[in-house]
């Protein structure tokens, strides 16, 4: 067994991607079912995401979905990847996580991101604009203050105050610096731009300030990992998401996932083909042996403590099989 893989935690973020011919309700139930399977396979944590007004994503309320997952599982850690803090009042976020931690003590994670809505229309509906993301560092401090009972308002967050819910910062753009200055664990991607990711990790470690939440840097790298019996089958797992991303780049909307065979039969424009091929590149995909080798190289380069796998595909059985094969790589 690779000692570097053995020393690394492996976790999963499931975005509750909708699929052609399937409902939003099915996508959410699929996430809960997957969480049970991931728990049996020994993954460390399962996270869910926050998206608003996106046709291809059913997960719009991550703390609600996290509660459903925690109720359906027993031991796996459950959290968000992430709650987009600029969209919410920090007090309300603290209360939500306080409720989760009270109901499922010792199992809840609080992953926090700085994105605001996907489109101008969504931002308007949320009552937010792009400038709200600039206050992310202050919003984090306000949120953490509710747990520590240090709010200058004199208000106390019930039942959050006094509880410890591990916070993580999703490092998009300035996120690495914000995580370092706040002394918080950091989640960073993506695998398609390794040099940029490594610069973010180096900056985070160089500027990390110990805090009550973390005494030393903690790096989680996130990205797509697809494992199958053959390299060709692993590549097919990537096809639906790659096409969805290509479509969003050329049409302005993020669609449900299509079956790989339908995507492969499409006649694409040159622009679509370019985005599609780009969407297939840079991920970790292949047989168990190939993936083990790639993971070992990646972990030696980044010295990350954890990998957060974010794979999405149309074929849910193939997705579960990929996670089962990855679990074998981890345990080998």
Coordinates of C-alpha atoms in Angstrom, one line a residue:
X1 CA 0.0 0.0 0.0
X2 CA 1.1 3.5 -0.8
X3 CA 2.0 5.2 2.6
X4 CA 1.0 8.6 1.3
X5 CA -2.4 7.4 0.2
X6 CA -2.8 5.5 3.5
X7 CA -2.1 8.7 5.4
X8 CA -4.7 10.7 3.5
X9 CA -8.4 11.0 4.2
X10 CA -10.8 10.6 1.3
X11 CA -14.2 12.3 1.2
X12 CA -16.9 13.1 -1.3
X13 CA -18.9 16.1 -2.4
X14 CA -22.1 15.2 -4.3
X15 CA -23.7 18.2 -6.1
X16 CA -27.1 16.5 -6.5
X17 CA -26.8 16.8 -10.3
X18 CA -30.1 16.4 -12.1
X19 CA -30.2 14.0 -15.1
X20 CA -32.1 14.0 -18.3
X21 CA -35.4 12.1 -17.8
X22 CA -35.1 12.3 -14.0
X23 CA -36.6 14.7 -11.4
X24 CA -35.1 17.0 -8.9
X25 CA -36.5 14.9 -6.2
X26 CA -34.7 11.8 -7.6
X27 CA -31.4 13.8 -7.6
X28 CA -31.8 14.6 -3.9
X29 CA -32.7 11.1 -3.0
X30 CA -29.8 9.8 -5.0
X31 CA -27.5 11.9 -2.9
X32 CA -28.9 10.5 0.3
X33 CA -28.6 6.9 -1.0
X34 CA -25.0 7.6 -2.2
X35 CA -24.1 8.9 1.3
X36 CA -25.2 5.6 2.8
X37 CA -23.0 3.7 0.3
X38 CA -20.1 6.0 1.0
X39 CA -20.4 5.3 4.7
X40 CA -20.2 1.6 4.1
X41 CA -17.2 2.1 1.9
X42 CA -15.3 3.9 4.7
X43 CA -15.2 7.5 3.3
X44 CA -14.4 10.1 5.9
X45 CA -17.1 12.7 5.1
X46 CA -19.8 13.5 2.6
X47 CA -20.6 17.1 1.6
X48 CA -23.4 18.8 -0.4
X49 CA -23.4 22.1 -2.3
X50 CA -25.4 25.3 -2.7
X51 CA -26.7 26.4 -6.1
X52 CA -29.6 28.6 -6.9
X53 CA -31.7 28.7 -10.1
X54 CA -29.4 26.2 -11.9
X55 CA -31.4 23.7 -14.1
X56 CA -28.7 21.0 -13.6
X57 CA -28.5 21.1 -9.8
X58 CA -31.2 20.2 -7.3
X59 CA -29.1 21.0 -4.2
X60 CA -30.2 24.5 -3.3
X61 CA -30.5 24.2 0.5
X62 CA -27.3 22.4 1.7
X63 CA -28.1 22.5 5.5
X64 CA -31.5 20.9 4.9
X65 CA -30.0 18.2 2.7
X66 CA -27.2 17.7 5.2
X67 CA -29.8 17.0 7.9
X68 CA -31.4 14.4 5.7
X69 CA -28.1 12.7 5.1
X70 CA -27.1 12.8 8.7
X71 CA -30.5 11.2 9.6
X72 CA -29.9 8.4 7.1
X73 CA -26.3 7.6 8.2
X74 CA -24.6 6.8 11.5
X75 CA -20.9 7.5 11.4
X76 CA -19.8 9.4 8.3
X77 CA -19.2 13.1 8.8
X78 CA -21.7 15.3 7.0
X79 CA -21.3 18.9 5.8
X80 CA -21.4 21.6 3.2
X81 CA -19.2 22.3 0.3
X82 CA -20.3 24.9 0.8
X83 CA -22.8 27.3 2.3
X84 CA -22.2 30.5 0.2
X85 CA -21.8 32.9 3.1
X86 CA -22.4 36.1 1.1
X87 CA -25.9 34.8 0.3
X88 CA -26.9 34.6 4.0
X89 CA -26.8 36.4 7.4
X90 CA -24.1 34.8 9.5
X91 CA -26.4 34.6 12.5
X92 CA -28.8 32.4 10.5
X93 CA -26.0 30.2 9.2
X94 CA -24.7 29.8 12.8
X95 CA -28.2 28.8 14.0
X96 CA -28.6 26.2 11.2
X97 CA -25.3 24.6 12.0
X98 CA -26.0 24.8 15.7
X99 CA -29.2 22.8 15.1
X100 CA -27.3 20.2 13.0
X101 CA -24.5 19.8 15.5
X102 CA -27.1 19.5 18.4
X103 CA -28.9 16.8 16.5
X104 CA -25.8 15.0 15.2
X105 CA -23.0 15.8 17.7
X106 CA -19.5 15.3 16.4
X107 CA -20.4 14.6 12.8
X108 CA -21.1 18.1 11.3
X109 CA -18.7 20.2 9.1
X110 CA -19.2 23.8 8.0
X111 CA -17.7 24.3 4.6
X112 CA -18.0 28.0 3.6
X113 CA -17.7 29.6 0.2
X114 CA -17.7 33.2 -1.1
X115 CA -19.7 32.8 -4.4
X116 CA -22.8 34.8 -5.0
X117 CA -25.5 33.8 -7.6
X118 CA -24.6 32.2 -10.9
X119 CA -26.4 34.9 -13.0
X120 CA -27.5 38.5 -12.5
X121 CA -31.1 37.3 -12.2
X122 CA -30.2 34.9 -9.4
X123 CA -28.2 37.6 -7.6
X124 CA -31.1 40.0 -7.9
X125 CA -33.5 37.3 -6.5
X126 CA -31.2 36.8 -3.6
X127 CA -30.9 40.5 -2.9
X128 CA -27.1 40.3 -3.4
X129 CA -24.5 41.6 -5.9
X130 CA -21.0 40.6 -6.8
X131 CA -19.6 43.1 -4.3
X132 CA -21.1 41.1 -1.4
X133 CA -18.3 38.5 -1.9
X134 CA -15.7 41.2 -1.0
X135 CA -16.9 41.0 2.7
X136 CA -16.3 37.3 2.9
X137 CA -13.4 37.5 5.5
X138 CA -15.5 39.7 7.8
X139 CA -18.5 37.5 7.3
X140 CA -16.5 34.4 8.4
X141 CA -15.3 36.2 11.6
X142 CA -18.9 37.3 12.4
X143 CA -20.1 33.7 11.9
X144 CA -17.4 32.2 14.1
X145 CA -18.1 34.9 16.7
X146 CA -21.7 33.5 17.1
X147 CA -20.2 30.1 18.1
X148 CA -17.8 31.8 20.6
X149 CA -20.4 34.1 22.0
X150 CA -18.4 37.2 21.1
X151 CA -21.0 39.2 19.0
X152 CA -21.0 42.9 20.0
X153 CA -24.8 42.9 19.4
X154 CA -25.5 41.3 22.8
X155 CA -27.5 38.7 20.9
X156 CA -26.7 35.0 21.5
X157 CA -27.0 32.4 18.7
X158 CA -29.1 29.4 20.0
X159 CA -28.2 26.6 20.0
X160 CA -24.8 27.4 18.2
X161 CA -23.1 29.3 21.0
X162 CA -20.6 27.1 22.8
X163 CA -20.6 24.4 20.1
X164 CA -17.6 23.5 17.9
X165 CA -18.5 22.9 14.3
X166 CA -15.3 22.6 12.2
X167 CA -15.2 25.4 9.6
X168 CA -13.5 25.0 6.2
X169 CA -12.9 27.7 3.6
X170 CA -13.5 26.9 -0.1
X171 CA -10.5 28.6 -1.6
X172 CA -11.7 30.2 -4.9
X173 CA -9.6 33.2 -5.9
X174 CA -8.6 35.0 -2.7
X175 CA -9.9 32.2 -0.5
X176 CA -6.4 30.8 0.2
X177 CA -5.3 34.0 1.7
X178 CA -8.6 34.4 3.7
X179 CA -8.3 30.8 5.0
X180 CA -4.6 31.4 6.0
X181 CA -5.3 34.7 7.9
X182 CA -8.3 33.3 9.6
X183 CA -6.4 30.1 10.6
X184 CA -8.9 27.7 9.1
X185 CA -8.7 24.5 7.1
X186 CA -8.8 25.1 3.3
X187 CA -10.5 23.2 0.4
X188 CA -8.8 24.0 -2.9
X189 CA -9.3 22.8 -6.5
X190 CA -9.2 22.1 -9.2
X191 CA -7.1 19.3 -10.6
X192 CA -7.1 20.7 -14.1
X193 CA -4.8 23.6 -13.2
X194 CA -2.2 21.9 -10.9
X195 CA 0.2 24.9 -11.0
X196 CA -2.4 27.4 -9.9
X197 CA -3.6 25.0 -7.2
X198 CA -0.1 24.5 -5.9
X199 CA 0.5 28.3 -5.7
X200 CA -2.7 28.6 -3.6
X201 CA -1.5 25.8 -1.3
X202 CA 1.9 27.3 -0.9
X203 CA 0.5 30.7 -0.2
X204 CA -1.9 29.2 2.4
X205 CA 0.9 27.4 4.2
X206 CA 3.3 30.3 4.1
X207 CA 0.7 32.8 5.6
X208 CA -1.2 30.5 7.9
X209 CA -1.9 32.0 11.4
X210 CA -2.9 29.5 14.1
X211 CA -6.3 30.0 15.5
X212 CA -8.7 28.4 18.1
X213 CA -10.1 26.4 15.1
X214 CA -6.8 25.0 13.7
X215 CA -3.3 25.0 15.2
X216 CA -1.7 24.2 11.8
X217 CA -2.5 24.3 8.1
X218 CA -5.0 21.7 6.8
X219 CA -5.3 21.3 3.1
X220 CA -8.1 19.5 1.3
X221 CA -7.7 19.2 -2.5
X222 CA -10.9 18.7 -4.5
X223 CA -11.5 17.4 -8.0
X224 CA -12.9 14.6 -10.2
X225 CA -11.6 11.1 -9.7
X226 CA -13.1 8.4 -12.0
X227 CA -12.2 4.7 -11.6
X228 CA -13.3 1.9 -13.9
X229 CA -12.3 -1.4 -15.3
X230 CA -10.7 0.2 -18.3
X231 CA -9.4 3.7 -19.1
X232 CA -12.1 4.0 -21.8
X233 CA -14.9 3.3 -19.2
X234 CA -13.3 5.8 -16.8
X235 CA -13.3 8.5 -19.6
X236 CA -17.0 7.8 -20.3
X237 CA -17.7 8.7 -16.7
X238 CA -16.4 12.2 -17.4
X239 CA -18.4 12.7 -20.6
X240 CA -21.8 13.9 -19.2
X241 CA -20.2 16.6 -16.9
X242 CA -17.8 17.7 -19.6
X243 CA -20.7 18.3 -22.1
X244 CA -22.8 20.1 -19.4
X245 CA -19.9 22.4 -18.8
X246 CA -19.3 23.0 -22.5
X247 CA -23.0 23.7 -23.0
X248 CA -23.0 26.2 -20.2
X249 CA -20.0 28.0 -21.6
X250 CA -21.7 28.3 -25.1
X251 CA -25.3 28.7 -24.1
X252 CA -25.2 30.4 -20.7
X253 CA -27.2 27.8 -18.8
X254 CA -26.0 24.7 -17.0
X255 CA -28.2 21.7 -18.1
X256 CA -29.0 18.4 -16.6
X257 CA -26.5 15.6 -17.3
X258 CA -27.1 13.6 -20.5
X259 CA -26.1 10.0 -21.1
X260 CA -22.6 9.5 -22.4
X261 CA -23.8 7.7 -25.5
X262 CA -26.1 10.7 -26.4
X263 CA -23.2 13.2 -25.9
X264 CA -20.9 11.1 -28.0
X265 CA -23.4 11.1 -30.9
X266 CA -23.8 14.8 -30.9
X267 CA -22.5 17.0 -33.7
X268 CA -20.7 19.8 -31.9
X269 CA -19.5 23.2 -33.1
X270 CA -15.8 23.9 -33.0
X271 CA -16.3 26.0 -29.9
X272 CA -18.4 23.4 -28.2
X273 CA -15.9 20.7 -29.1
X274 CA -13.0 22.8 -27.7
X275 CA -14.8 23.3 -24.3
X276 CA -15.9 19.7 -24.2
X277 CA -12.4 18.3 -24.8
X278 CA -11.0 20.8 -22.3
X279 CA -13.6 19.5 -19.8
X280 CA -12.3 15.9 -20.2
X281 CA -8.7 16.9 -19.5
X282 CA -6.8 17.2 -16.3
X283 CA -8.9 14.9 -14.1
X284 CA -7.7 11.7 -12.4
X285 CA -9.3 8.9 -14.4
X286 CA -8.4 5.3 -15.2
X287 CA -8.0 1.9 -13.8
X288 CA -7.4 1.3 -10.1
X289 CA -3.6 1.0 -10.8
X290 CA -3.5 4.1 -12.9
X291 CA -5.5 6.1 -10.4
X292 CA -3.3 4.9 -7.5
X293 CA -0.2 6.1 -9.3
X294 CA -1.7 9.5 -10.1
X295 CA -3.0 10.0 -6.6
X296 CA 0.4 9.1 -5.1
X297 CA 2.1 11.7 -7.4
X298 CA -0.5 14.4 -6.6
X299 CA -0.3 13.8 -2.8
X300 CA 3.5 13.9 -2.8
X301 CA 3.4 17.2 -4.7
X302 CA 0.7 18.9 -2.6
X303 CA 1.2 17.2 0.8
X304 CA -2.5 17.5 1.2
X305 CA -4.1 15.9 4.2
X306 CA -7.4 15.1 2.5
X307 CA -8.9 14.5 -1.0
X308 CA -12.5 15.7 -1.6
X309 CA -13.8 13.8 -4.7
X310 CA -16.4 15.7 -6.7
X311 CA -17.2 13.4 -9.5
X312 CA -20.6 13.7 -11.3
X313 CA -21.9 11.5 -14.1
X314 CA -25.2 10.4 -15.6
X315 CA -24.9 6.7 -14.7
X316 CA -25.4 6.4 -11.0
X317 CA -24.5 2.7 -10.9
X318 CA -21.2 3.5 -12.6
X319 CA -20.6 6.3 -10.2
X320 CA -21.0 4.0 -7.2
X321 CA -18.8 1.5 -8.9
X322 CA -16.1 4.2 -9.3
X323 CA -16.3 5.0 -5.6
X324 CA -16.1 1.3 -4.7
X325 CA -13.0 0.9 -6.8
X326 CA -11.5 4.1 -5.3
X327 CA -12.2 2.7 -1.9
X328 CA -10.2 -0.4 -2.8
X329 CA -7.3 1.8 -4.0
X330 CA -7.4 3.6 -0.6
X331 CA -7.4 0.4 1.3
X332 CA -5.0 -1.5 -0.8

